[in-house]
CSV table of C-alpha atoms in Angstrom, one decimal:
chain,number,residue,atom,x,y,z
A,1,MET,CA,-7.7,28.1,30.3
A,2,ALA,CA,-3.7,29.7,29.9
A,3,PRO,CA,-3.5,32.3,27.1
A,4,ALA,CA,-3.2,29.5,24.5
A,5,ALA,CA,-5.7,27.2,25.2
A,6,MET,CA,-8.1,30.5,24.9
A,7,THR,CA,-6.7,30.5,20.9
A,8,PHE,CA,-7.3,27.0,20.5
A,9,ALA,CA,-10.1,27.4,21.0
A,10,SER,CA,-10.8,30.7,19.9
A,11,SER,CA,-10.2,29.0,16.3
A,12,LEU,CA,-12.9,26.2,17.0
A,13,SER,CA,-15.7,28.7,18.0
A,14,ASP,CA,-17.3,28.9,14.2
A,15,ALA,CA,-17.2,25.2,13.8
A,16,GLN,CA,-20.3,23.8,12.8
A,17,PRO,CA,-20.4,20.3,14.3
A,18,VAL,CA,-21.0,18.5,10.5
A,19,SER,CA,-18.8,17.0,8.6
A,20,TYR,CA,-17.5,19.0,5.4
A,21,TRP,CA,-18.1,16.2,3.7
A,22,LEU,CA,-21.5,16.1,3.6
A,23,ASP,CA,-22.5,19.8,4.9
A,24,ASP,CA,-23.2,20.5,0.6
A,25,PRO,CA,-25.1,22.0,-1.7
A,26,ALA,CA,-24.8,19.4,-3.9
A,27,LYS,CA,-26.3,16.2,-1.7
A,28,PRO,CA,-29.0,14.3,-3.0
A,29,GLY,CA,-31.7,14.0,-1.4
A,30,ALA,CA,-33.6,10.9,0.0
A,31,LEU,CA,-35.3,8.2,-2.0
A,32,PRO,CA,-38.3,7.1,-0.7
A,33,ALA,CA,-38.1,3.8,2.3
A,34,LEU,CA,-39.5,0.7,1.1
A,35,THR,CA,-42.9,-0.6,1.8
A,36,GLY,CA,-44.4,-3.6,1.0
A,37,ASP,CA,-42.0,-7.0,-0.5
A,38,GLU,CA,-39.7,-6.8,-2.7
A,39,HIS,CA,-38.0,-9.5,-5.3
A,40,CYS,CA,-34.9,-10.0,-6.3
A,41,ASP,CA,-31.6,-11.9,-7.7
A,42,LEU,CA,-28.6,-9.1,-5.0
A,43,LEU,CA,-29.6,-7.6,-2.2
A,44,VAL,CA,-27.2,-4.9,-1.2
A,45,VAL,CA,-27.1,-3.9,2.6
A,46,GLY,CA,-26.1,-0.9,3.1
A,47,GLY,CA,-25.3,2.2,1.6
A,48,GLY,CA,-21.6,3.4,2.4
A,49,TYR,CA,-18.9,2.2,-0.5
A,50,SER,CA,-18.9,-1.2,0.8
A,51,GLY,CA,-22.9,-1.2,-0.2
A,52,LEU,CA,-22.1,1.1,-3.6
A,53,TRP,CA,-19.2,-0.9,-4.9
A,54,THR,CA,-21.1,-4.4,-4.7
A,55,ALA,CA,-24.2,-3.2,-6.9
A,56,LEU,CA,-22.4,-1.6,-9.7
A,57,LEU,CA,-20.3,-4.3,-9.8
A,58,ALA,CA,-22.7,-7.3,-10.0
A,59,LYS,CA,-24.5,-4.7,-13.0
A,60,GLU,CA,-21.0,-4.5,-14.7
A,61,ARG,CA,-21.0,-8.0,-14.1
A,62,ASP,CA,-23.9,-9.3,-15.3
A,63,PRO,CA,-26.8,-5.6,-16.5
A,64,GLY,CA,-29.0,-8.7,-16.3
A,65,ARG,CA,-29.4,-9.7,-13.3
A,66,ASN,CA,-31.7,-7.5,-10.7
A,67,VAL,CA,-30.2,-5.9,-7.9
A,68,VAL,CA,-32.3,-4.1,-5.0
A,69,LEU,CA,-29.8,-1.7,-2.1
A,70,ILE,CA,-30.9,-0.8,1.1
A,71,GLU,CA,-30.0,1.8,3.0
A,72,GLY,CA,-30.9,2.5,6.9
A,73,ARG,CA,-30.3,6.8,6.7
A,74,GLU,CA,-29.2,8.0,3.4
A,75,VAL,CA,-26.3,7.0,1.4
A,76,GLY,CA,-23.2,7.5,2.0
A,77,TRP,CA,-24.2,9.3,6.0
A,78,ALA,CA,-21.9,8.0,8.0
A,79,ALA,CA,-18.1,6.6,7.5
A,80,SER,CA,-18.5,7.1,3.6
A,81,GLY,CA,-19.7,11.0,4.6
A,82,ARG,CA,-16.4,11.3,6.8
A,83,ASN,CA,-13.3,10.3,6.6
A,84,GLY,CA,-10.5,12.2,5.1
A,85,GLY,CA,-10.8,11.5,2.0
A,86,PHE,CA,-7.6,9.3,1.1
A,87,CYS,CA,-8.3,6.5,-1.5
A,88,ALA,CA,-5.4,3.9,-0.8
A,89,ALA,CA,-4.0,1.2,-3.2
A,90,SER,CA,-3.2,-0.6,-0.4
A,91,LEU,CA,-5.5,-3.5,0.6
A,92,THR,CA,-3.5,-4.5,3.9
A,93,HIS,CA,-2.8,-1.1,6.0
A,94,GLY,CA,0.1,-0.5,4.9
A,95,LEU,CA,2.8,-2.5,3.1
A,96,GLY,CA,4.2,-3.4,6.6
A,97,ASN,CA,1.3,-4.6,7.8
A,98,GLY,CA,0.6,-6.7,5.1
A,99,LEU,CA,4.6,-8.0,5.2
A,100,ALA,CA,4.1,-9.1,9.1
A,101,ARG,CA,0.8,-10.9,7.9
A,102,TRP,CA,1.0,-12.3,4.3
A,103,PRO,CA,4.6,-13.0,3.6
A,104,GLY,CA,3.8,-14.9,0.8
A,105,ASP,CA,0.9,-13.0,-1.1
A,106,MET,CA,2.6,-9.2,-0.9
A,107,ALA,CA,3.4,-8.8,-3.9
A,108,LYS,CA,0.0,-10.1,-5.6
A,109,LEU,CA,-2.0,-8.3,-2.4
A,110,GLU,CA,0.3,-5.2,-4.1
A,111,GLU,CA,-0.8,-5.4,-7.8
A,112,LEU,CA,-4.5,-6.5,-6.8
A,113,GLY,CA,-4.2,-2.5,-4.4
A,114,GLY,CA,-2.9,-1.7,-7.5
A,115,ARG,CA,-5.7,-2.7,-10.2
A,116,ASN,CA,-8.2,-1.8,-7.3
A,117,LEU,CA,-7.1,1.7,-7.5
A,118,ASP,CA,-6.6,1.7,-11.4
A,119,ALA,CA,-10.6,0.4,-11.8
A,120,ILE,CA,-11.9,3.5,-9.2
A,121,GLU,CA,-10.1,5.8,-11.2
A,122,ALA,CA,-11.6,4.6,-14.6
A,123,ALA,CA,-15.0,4.4,-12.8
A,124,VAL,CA,-14.9,8.1,-12.1
A,125,ALA,CA,-14.0,8.4,-15.4
A,126,THR,CA,-16.3,6.7,-17.0
A,127,TYR,CA,-20.1,7.5,-14.9
A,128,SER,CA,-19.1,11.7,-14.6
A,129,ILE,CA,-18.5,11.1,-11.0
A,130,ASP,CA,-17.1,14.4,-9.7
A,131,CYS,CA,-15.4,13.8,-7.0
A,132,ASP,CA,-12.2,16.7,-7.3
A,133,PHE,CA,-10.6,13.1,-7.8
A,134,GLU,CA,-6.4,13.9,-7.6
A,135,ARG,CA,-3.9,10.6,-7.9
A,136,THR,CA,-1.4,12.8,-6.2
A,137,GLY,CA,-0.1,10.4,-4.0
A,138,GLU,CA,0.8,10.7,0.1
A,139,ILE,CA,3.8,11.1,2.2
A,140,ASP,CA,4.3,9.0,5.3
A,141,VAL,CA,6.4,12.2,7.3
A,142,ALA,CA,8.4,11.4,10.5
A,143,THR,CA,7.9,14.0,13.3
A,144,GLU,CA,10.5,12.2,15.7
A,145,PRO,CA,14.6,11.0,14.9
A,146,HIS,CA,13.7,7.4,15.9
A,147,GLN,CA,10.2,7.2,13.4
A,148,VAL,CA,13.4,9.1,10.4
A,149,GLU,CA,14.9,5.4,10.2
A,150,GLU,CA,11.5,3.7,10.7
A,151,LEU,CA,10.7,5.0,7.6
A,152,ARG,CA,14.1,5.0,5.8
A,153,GLU,CA,13.8,0.6,7.3
A,154,MET,CA,10.8,0.3,4.9
A,155,TYR,CA,12.1,1.8,2.1
A,156,GLU,CA,14.3,0.1,1.9
A,157,GLU,CA,12.6,-3.1,3.1
A,158,ALA,CA,9.6,-2.7,-0.5
A,159,THR,CA,12.7,-1.6,-2.6
A,160,GLY,CA,14.6,-4.9,-1.9
A,161,LEU,CA,11.4,-6.1,-2.6
A,162,GLY,CA,10.9,-4.6,-6.0
A,163,PHE,CA,7.9,-2.7,-4.9
A,164,THR,CA,9.0,0.7,-7.1
A,165,GLY,CA,6.7,4.8,-6.2
A,166,LEU,CA,8.6,5.3,-2.9
A,167,GLU,CA,11.0,7.9,-2.9
A,168,LEU,CA,12.8,8.4,0.3
A,169,LEU,CA,12.6,12.5,1.8
A,170,ASP,CA,15.3,14.5,3.6
A,171,GLN,CA,14.4,17.1,6.4
A,172,ASP,CA,14.9,19.9,3.2
A,173,ALA,CA,13.8,17.7,0.8
A,174,VAL,CA,9.9,17.3,2.4
A,175,ARG,CA,9.6,20.2,3.7
A,176,ALA,CA,10.2,21.8,0.2
A,177,GLU,CA,6.5,19.9,0.0
A,178,VAL,CA,5.0,21.0,2.6
A,179,ASN,CA,6.8,23.1,4.9
A,180,SER,CA,6.7,22.8,8.8
A,181,PRO,CA,9.7,22.9,10.8
A,182,THR,CA,7.9,19.8,13.1
A,183,PHE,CA,9.1,17.1,9.4
A,184,LEU,CA,12.3,15.5,9.8
A,185,GLY,CA,11.6,13.4,7.1
A,186,GLY,CA,8.9,11.4,4.3
A,187,LEU,CA,8.5,8.6,2.0
A,188,TRP,CA,6.3,9.6,-0.6
A,189,ASP,CA,4.4,6.8,-2.3
A,190,ARG,CA,3.7,8.5,-5.5
A,191,ARG,CA,0.9,7.4,-6.8
A,192,GLY,CA,-0.2,4.6,-4.3
A,193,VAL,CA,-2.8,7.3,-3.3
A,194,ALA,CA,-5.8,9.4,-4.5
A,195,MET,CA,-7.1,11.9,-2.7
A,196,LEU,CA,-10.8,13.4,-3.1
A,197,HIS,CA,-13.5,14.8,-1.8
A,198,PRO,CA,-15.6,11.6,0.4
A,199,ALA,CA,-19.2,12.0,0.0
A,200,LYS,CA,-18.9,13.0,-3.8
A,201,LEU,CA,-17.6,9.7,-4.6
A,202,ALA,CA,-20.7,8.2,-2.8
A,203,TRP,CA,-23.7,10.1,-4.6
A,204,GLY,CA,-21.6,10.0,-7.5
A,205,LEU,CA,-21.9,6.0,-7.5
A,206,LYS,CA,-25.6,6.0,-6.0
A,207,GLN,CA,-26.2,7.2,-9.0
A,208,ALA,CA,-24.0,4.9,-11.1
A,209,CYS,CA,-26.0,2.0,-9.7
A,210,LEU,CA,-29.6,4.5,-10.1
A,211,ASP,CA,-28.5,4.8,-13.4
A,212,LEU,CA,-27.6,0.4,-14.2
A,213,GLY,CA,-30.8,-0.3,-12.5
A,214,VAL,CA,-30.6,-0.7,-9.2
A,215,ARG,CA,-33.2,-0.3,-6.8
A,216,ILE,CA,-32.4,1.3,-3.8
A,217,TYR,CA,-34.5,2.1,-1.0
A,218,GLU,CA,-33.4,4.9,1.7
A,219,ASN,CA,-34.4,4.4,5.3
A,220,THR,CA,-35.1,0.7,5.2
A,221,ARG,CA,-33.0,-0.6,8.6
A,222,GLY,CA,-32.3,-4.3,7.2
A,223,GLN,CA,-33.7,-5.7,11.0
A,224,GLN,CA,-33.7,-9.6,10.4
A,225,LEU,CA,-32.0,-11.9,8.2
A,226,ALA,CA,-33.4,-16.1,7.3
A,227,ALA,CA,-33.9,-18.2,4.9
A,228,SER,CA,-36.6,-18.3,3.0
A,229,GLY,CA,-37.5,-21.1,0.5
A,230,THR,CA,-34.4,-22.1,-1.9
A,231,GLY,CA,-33.1,-17.5,-1.3
A,232,MET,CA,-32.8,-15.3,2.2
A,233,ALA,CA,-35.6,-12.7,3.1
A,234,VAL,CA,-34.2,-9.7,5.2
A,235,ARG,CA,-37.4,-7.8,6.8
A,236,THR,CA,-37.3,-3.4,7.3
A,237,PRO,CA,-39.9,-2.0,9.3
A,238,TYR,CA,-42.4,-1.3,6.6
A,239,GLY,CA,-41.7,-4.6,4.4
A,240,ARG,CA,-39.8,-8.1,3.6
A,241,VAL,CA,-36.9,-8.2,0.4
A,242,PHE,CA,-36.3,-11.9,-0.9
A,243,ALA,CA,-33.4,-12.6,-2.7
A,244,ARG,CA,-31.5,-15.5,-4.6
A,245,GLN,CA,-28.6,-13.6,-2.6
A,246,VAL,CA,-27.1,-11.3,-0.6
A,247,ALA,CA,-24.5,-9.5,0.6
A,248,LEU,CA,-23.5,-7.5,3.3
A,249,GLY,CA,-21.3,-3.9,3.7
A,250,THR,CA,-22.6,-2.1,7.0
A,251,ASN,CA,-19.4,-3.1,8.9
A,252,VAL,CA,-19.3,-0.8,12.0
A,253,PHE,CA,-22.9,-1.6,12.0
A,254,PRO,CA,-24.1,-4.6,13.5
A,255,SER,CA,-23.9,-7.4,10.4
A,256,LEU,CA,-27.0,-9.2,10.2
A,257,VAL,CA,-24.7,-12.6,10.4
A,258,LYS,CA,-24.2,-12.4,14.6
A,259,ARG,CA,-21.2,-14.3,14.1
A,260,VAL,CA,-19.7,-12.2,12.5
A,261,ARG,CA,-20.0,-9.4,15.6
A,262,ALA,CA,-17.6,-10.1,17.4
A,263,TYR,CA,-14.2,-9.2,14.9
A,264,THR,CA,-15.3,-5.6,14.5
A,265,VAL,CA,-15.0,-2.7,17.2
A,266,PRO,CA,-16.7,1.0,16.6
A,267,VAL,CA,-13.5,3.1,17.6
A,268,TYR,CA,-14.3,7.0,16.8
A,269,ASP,CA,-12.3,9.2,15.1
A,270,TYR,CA,-12.2,13.2,14.7
A,271,ALA,CA,-11.5,15.7,12.0
A,272,LEU,CA,-11.6,19.3,12.4
A,273,MET,CA,-12.1,21.5,8.4
A,274,THR,CA,-10.5,24.7,7.8
A,275,GLU,CA,-11.7,28.0,6.5
A,276,PRO,CA,-10.4,28.1,2.9
A,277,LEU,CA,-6.6,29.9,2.6
A,278,SER,CA,-5.6,32.6,1.4
A,279,PRO,CA,-2.9,32.6,-1.8
A,280,GLU,CA,0.0,33.7,1.3
A,281,GLN,CA,-1.0,31.6,4.2
A,282,LEU,CA,-1.1,29.0,1.1
A,283,ALA,CA,2.4,30.2,-0.2
A,284,ALA,CA,3.6,29.8,3.6
A,285,ILE,CA,2.9,25.9,3.5
A,286,GLY,CA,3.6,25.2,0.1
A,287,TRP,CA,1.7,21.8,-0.6
A,288,LYS,CA,1.5,23.0,-4.7
A,289,ARG,CA,1.5,18.9,-5.8
A,290,ARG,CA,-1.7,18.8,-2.4
A,291,GLN,CA,-0.5,14.8,-1.6
A,292,GLY,CA,-2.7,13.6,1.5
A,293,LEU,CA,-0.2,13.3,4.9
A,294,GLY,CA,-0.2,10.5,7.6
A,295,ASP,CA,2.7,11.7,10.6
A,296,SER,CA,4.6,8.1,11.7
A,297,ALA,CA,3.4,8.1,15.1
A,298,ASN,CA,1.8,5.4,17.1
A,299,GLN,CA,-1.6,7.9,17.2
A,300,PHE,CA,-1.3,9.6,14.2
A,301,HIS,CA,-2.7,12.5,12.2
A,302,TYR,CA,-3.3,12.2,8.5
A,303,PHE,CA,-4.2,16.1,7.6
A,304,ARG,CA,-5.0,16.6,3.3
A,305,ILE,CA,-5.8,20.2,1.6
A,306,THR,CA,-9.2,19.9,-0.9
A,307,ALA,CA,-10.4,21.8,-3.9
A,308,ASP,CA,-11.2,25.0,-2.3
A,309,HIS,CA,-7.6,25.1,-1.1
A,310,ARG,CA,-9.0,24.2,3.0
A,311,ILE,CA,-6.9,21.7,5.4
A,312,LEU,CA,-8.5,18.9,7.0
A,313,TRP,CA,-7.1,17.8,10.1
A,314,GLY,CA,-7.2,14.8,12.0
A,315,GLY,CA,-7.0,11.2,13.7
A,316,TYR,CA,-5.0,11.2,16.9
A,317,ASP,CA,-7.5,10.1,19.6
A,318,ALA,CA,-8.9,6.9,18.5
A,319,ILE,CA,-11.9,6.7,20.7
A,320,TYR,CA,-14.3,3.4,21.8
A,321,PRO,CA,-16.9,3.2,23.7
A,322,TYR,CA,-17.4,0.2,26.2
A,323,GLY,CA,-20.0,-2.1,25.2
A,324,GLY,CA,-19.3,-1.4,21.2
A,325,ARG,CA,-22.1,0.7,21.3
A,326,VAL,CA,-22.6,2.6,18.0
A,327,SER,CA,-24.4,6.3,19.0
A,328,ALA,CA,-25.3,9.6,17.7
A,329,GLU,CA,-23.7,11.4,21.1
A,330,MET,CA,-20.1,9.8,20.3
A,331,ASP,CA,-19.9,11.6,16.8
A,332,HIS,CA,-18.6,14.9,18.8
A,333,ARG,CA,-15.9,15.2,21.3
A,334,PRO,CA,-15.5,19.1,22.2
A,335,GLU,CA,-11.6,17.6,24.6
A,336,THR,CA,-10.5,15.8,21.2
A,337,TYR,CA,-11.5,18.8,19.1
A,338,LEU,CA,-9.5,21.2,21.2
A,339,LYS,CA,-6.5,18.9,21.1
A,340,LEU,CA,-6.1,18.6,17.7
A,341,ALA,CA,-6.6,23.0,17.1
A,342,GLU,CA,-3.9,22.9,19.3
A,343,HIS,CA,-1.7,20.0,17.6
A,344,PHE,CA,-2.7,21.6,13.9
A,345,PHE,CA,-1.2,24.6,15.0
A,346,ARG,CA,2.1,22.8,16.1
A,347,CYS,CA,2.7,21.5,12.8
A,348,PHE,CA,1.4,24.4,11.0
A,349,PRO,CA,2.6,27.9,13.6
A,350,GLN,CA,2.7,29.8,10.0
A,351,LEU,CA,-1.3,29.9,10.4
A,352,GLU,CA,-1.4,31.5,13.6
A,353,GLY,CA,-5.3,33.6,13.3
A,354,LEU,CA,-7.1,31.0,11.0
A,355,ARG,CA,-10.2,29.4,11.9
A,356,PHE,CA,-11.9,26.3,11.5
A,357,SER,CA,-15.1,25.8,9.7
A,358,HIS,CA,-16.4,22.8,10.5
A,359,ALA,CA,-15.4,19.6,13.6
A,360,TRP,CA,-17.5,15.4,12.8
A,361,GLY,CA,-16.7,12.7,14.3
A,362,GLY,CA,-17.5,9.2,13.0
A,363,ALA,CA,-17.8,5.2,14.1
A,364,ILE,CA,-14.5,2.9,12.9
A,365,ASP,CA,-15.4,-1.1,12.1
A,366,THR,CA,-11.8,-1.9,13.9
A,367,CYS,CA,-11.0,-5.3,13.3
A,368,SER,CA,-7.0,-6.3,15.2
A,369,ARG,CA,-5.8,-7.1,11.7
A,370,PHE,CA,-6.2,-3.5,10.7
A,371,SER,CA,-7.8,-4.8,7.2
A,372,ALA,CA,-10.5,-6.6,5.6
A,373,PHE,CA,-12.0,-10.0,6.5
A,374,PHE,CA,-14.5,-11.7,4.3
A,375,GLY,CA,-17.1,-14.9,4.3
A,376,THR,CA,-19.8,-16.6,4.4
A,377,ALA,CA,-23.3,-17.8,5.0
A,378,HIS,CA,-26.5,-19.4,5.4
A,379,GLY,CA,-25.0,-22.0,2.6
A,380,GLY,CA,-23.0,-19.8,0.5
A,381,LYS,CA,-25.8,-17.3,-0.5
A,382,VAL,CA,-24.8,-14.7,1.9
A,383,ALA,CA,-22.1,-13.1,1.4
A,384,TYR,CA,-20.0,-10.2,3.8
A,385,ALA,CA,-16.5,-7.8,4.3
A,386,ALA,CA,-16.0,-5.9,6.6
A,387,GLY,CA,-13.2,-4.9,9.3
A,388,TYR,CA,-11.3,-1.9,7.3
A,389,THR,CA,-10.2,0.2,10.1
A,390,GLY,CA,-10.2,3.5,8.3
A,391,LEU,CA,-8.5,2.1,5.2
A,392,GLY,CA,-11.9,1.4,3.1
A,393,VAL,CA,-12.7,4.0,1.1
A,394,GLY,CA,-10.1,2.4,-2.5
A,395,ALA,CA,-10.0,-1.2,-0.5
A,396,THR,CA,-14.2,-1.5,0.0
A,397,ARG,CA,-14.1,-1.1,-4.3
A,398,PHE,CA,-12.0,-4.5,-3.5
A,399,GLY,CA,-14.4,-6.1,-1.1
A,400,ALA,CA,-17.2,-5.8,-3.4
A,401,ASP,CA,-15.4,-8.1,-5.8
A,402,VAL,CA,-14.4,-10.2,-3.6
A,403,MET,CA,-18.5,-10.6,-2.2
A,404,LEU,CA,-19.1,-10.9,-5.5
A,405,ASP,CA,-16.4,-13.6,-6.2
A,406,LEU,CA,-18.1,-15.6,-2.9
A,407,LEU,CA,-21.7,-15.5,-4.4
A,408,SER,CA,-20.6,-17.4,-7.4
A,409,GLY,CA,-18.7,-20.1,-5.7
A,410,GLN,CA,-15.9,-19.9,-8.2
A,411,GLN,CA,-12.1,-19.4,-7.7
A,412,THR,CA,-10.9,-16.6,-8.2
A,413,GLU,CA,-7.2,-14.9,-7.9
A,414,ARG,CA,-8.6,-12.6,-4.6
A,415,THR,CA,-10.6,-15.6,-3.3
A,416,GLU,CA,-7.2,-17.8,-2.5
A,417,LEU,CA,-5.4,-15.0,-1.2
A,418,GLU,CA,-4.8,-16.4,2.9
A,419,MET,CA,-6.1,-13.2,3.5
A,420,VAL,CA,-9.2,-13.3,2.5
A,421,ARG,CA,-9.6,-17.5,3.4
A,422,THR,CA,-8.6,-16.5,6.9
A,423,LYS,CA,-10.0,-13.9,10.1
A,424,PRO,CA,-8.5,-11.7,12.5
A,425,LEU,CA,-9.0,-12.7,16.1
A,426,PRO,CA,-11.9,-11.9,17.8
A,427,PHE,CA,-12.4,-9.4,20.2
A,428,PRO,CA,-12.9,-10.9,23.6
A,429,PRO,CA,-16.2,-9.9,25.3
A,430,GLU,CA,-16.4,-6.8,28.1
A,431,PRO,CA,-14.8,-6.0,30.5
A,432,VAL,CA,-11.8,-8.0,28.5
A,433,ALA,CA,-12.4,-6.1,25.7
A,434,TRP,CA,-12.4,-2.6,27.1
A,435,ALA,CA,-9.4,-2.9,29.7
A,436,GLY,CA,-7.1,-4.2,26.8
A,437,ILE,CA,-7.8,-1.7,24.1
A,438,GLY,CA,-7.6,0.8,27.0
A,439,LEU,CA,-4.2,-0.9,28.0
A,440,THR,CA,-2.9,-0.8,24.3
A,441,LYS,CA,-4.0,3.0,23.5
A,442,TRP,CA,-1.4,3.8,27.1
A,443,ALA,CA,1.4,1.6,25.9
A,444,LEU,CA,0.7,3.2,22.2
A,445,ALA,CA,1.1,6.4,23.6
A,446,ARG,CA,3.9,5.1,25.7
A,447,ALA,CA,5.5,3.9,23.0
A,448,ASP,CA,4.9,7.4,20.9
A,449,ALA,CA,7.1,8.8,23.6
A,450,ASN,CA,10.4,7.0,24.7
A,451,GLY,CA,11.3,6.6,20.8
A,452,GLY,CA,8.8,4.0,19.7
A,453,ARG,CA,9.7,1.6,21.5
A,454,ARG,CA,7.1,-1.0,22.4
A,455,ASN,CA,6.6,-2.0,25.9
A,456,VAL,CA,6.2,-6.0,26.6
A,457,TRP,CA,2.3,-5.8,26.6
A,458,LEU,CA,2.5,-4.2,22.5
A,459,LYS,CA,5.3,-7.3,22.4
A,460,ALA,CA,2.8,-9.7,23.3
A,461,MET,CA,-0.4,-8.5,21.1
A,462,ASP,CA,2.3,-8.1,18.3
A,463,ARG,CA,2.6,-11.7,18.7
A,464,LEU,CA,-0.5,-12.6,19.2
A,465,GLY,CA,-1.7,-10.7,16.3
A,466,LEU,CA,-4.1,-8.6,17.6
A,467,GLY,CA,-3.9,-4.5,17.4
A,468,PHE,CA,-5.9,-1.5,17.9
A,469,ASP,CA,-6.4,1.6,15.3
A,470,SER,CA,-7.9,3.4,13.7
């Protein structure tokens, strides 16, 4: 191994193979599994953000509604406890993706997204959820010359459409915010993103649900969904739940509505967390306003600073397992950790000698349009939302509202959106999916290395509305 690679490897020698967020003494104990039969008005399947917000909002809408939530492991153990803690207002995986797909609805989608983030901030306060919520915004940074122009074009398009809260930063301005020799410019969304501790948000939502009377069963996997009289029944390992209505928040895991499964594929994403920075190290990078950051490449990194002055550094490698298999074996990938460590010290060479305390991965539910889709089954008695593609910390609350709207059978400003009324294109079966995703990843890396120029394959995918992202 080359000397430089040895240096990067040594920075990982003490890294614990577990999510930093979940490695916390505040983690609550697991609730008992369901044994026997349960009956309720609404069954929520899944104890991540999607399911937790659905249960909470259902009780807020109707305190008398009898709500049960089941979770296959423990609340927040999967994506909700492993993400970067970026809680974005965007419902469309960014303004550019939204404008490309739903230009006529974009003003309404931006308004709804802003209201949704405001509501999350209010819920954190109302339910006294201690999750380090900081509405600092996010800076998209340019690290290549062509990205500077792309950010300028996005800024001009957004402001021309009347969107506010964006600030274009030149090289000096962005480095005054966060000091990296790789930064050439930036676009700062000042109010559209909050930073938080993702696992503590999930645990806080769990407690809020319990306080409102939701009955939660952990280590209770939903195994089969079927009609039962005028309602539905879900079989679990040790019992059954009979419900008038069911909301599915299982996201990356195989949907109990089988026809939905073709719309998502699992993509494994990986992250590192540093040890706490010293006052001298903090002074060397600045970052006093604690914004979230992401670079503007197709294979992008996301990074942020935590309440205890660590840096989370994740992204870049998006790994699709053949056959769409979700497996604990994929949760760790040392070769990706080594690559991420190298990229980290390239971004922040002044932090040489800093070590990583945690390294982990997890699966993201990716769909071909990069943002959530919605629907119903079994005559409107079952609703589902999935496909958040790595931007679900905030958007899952919106998705919960959509599922409850759909179950109510009433038209709302949400159900009238084209985004809600349409589906993404499904992924093809294997081996076509594996080959297509592999080719797309190669083409995206090639575009990053060639001034952002998209080849014939990527242009064809753009025309078809197909994509691959994490």
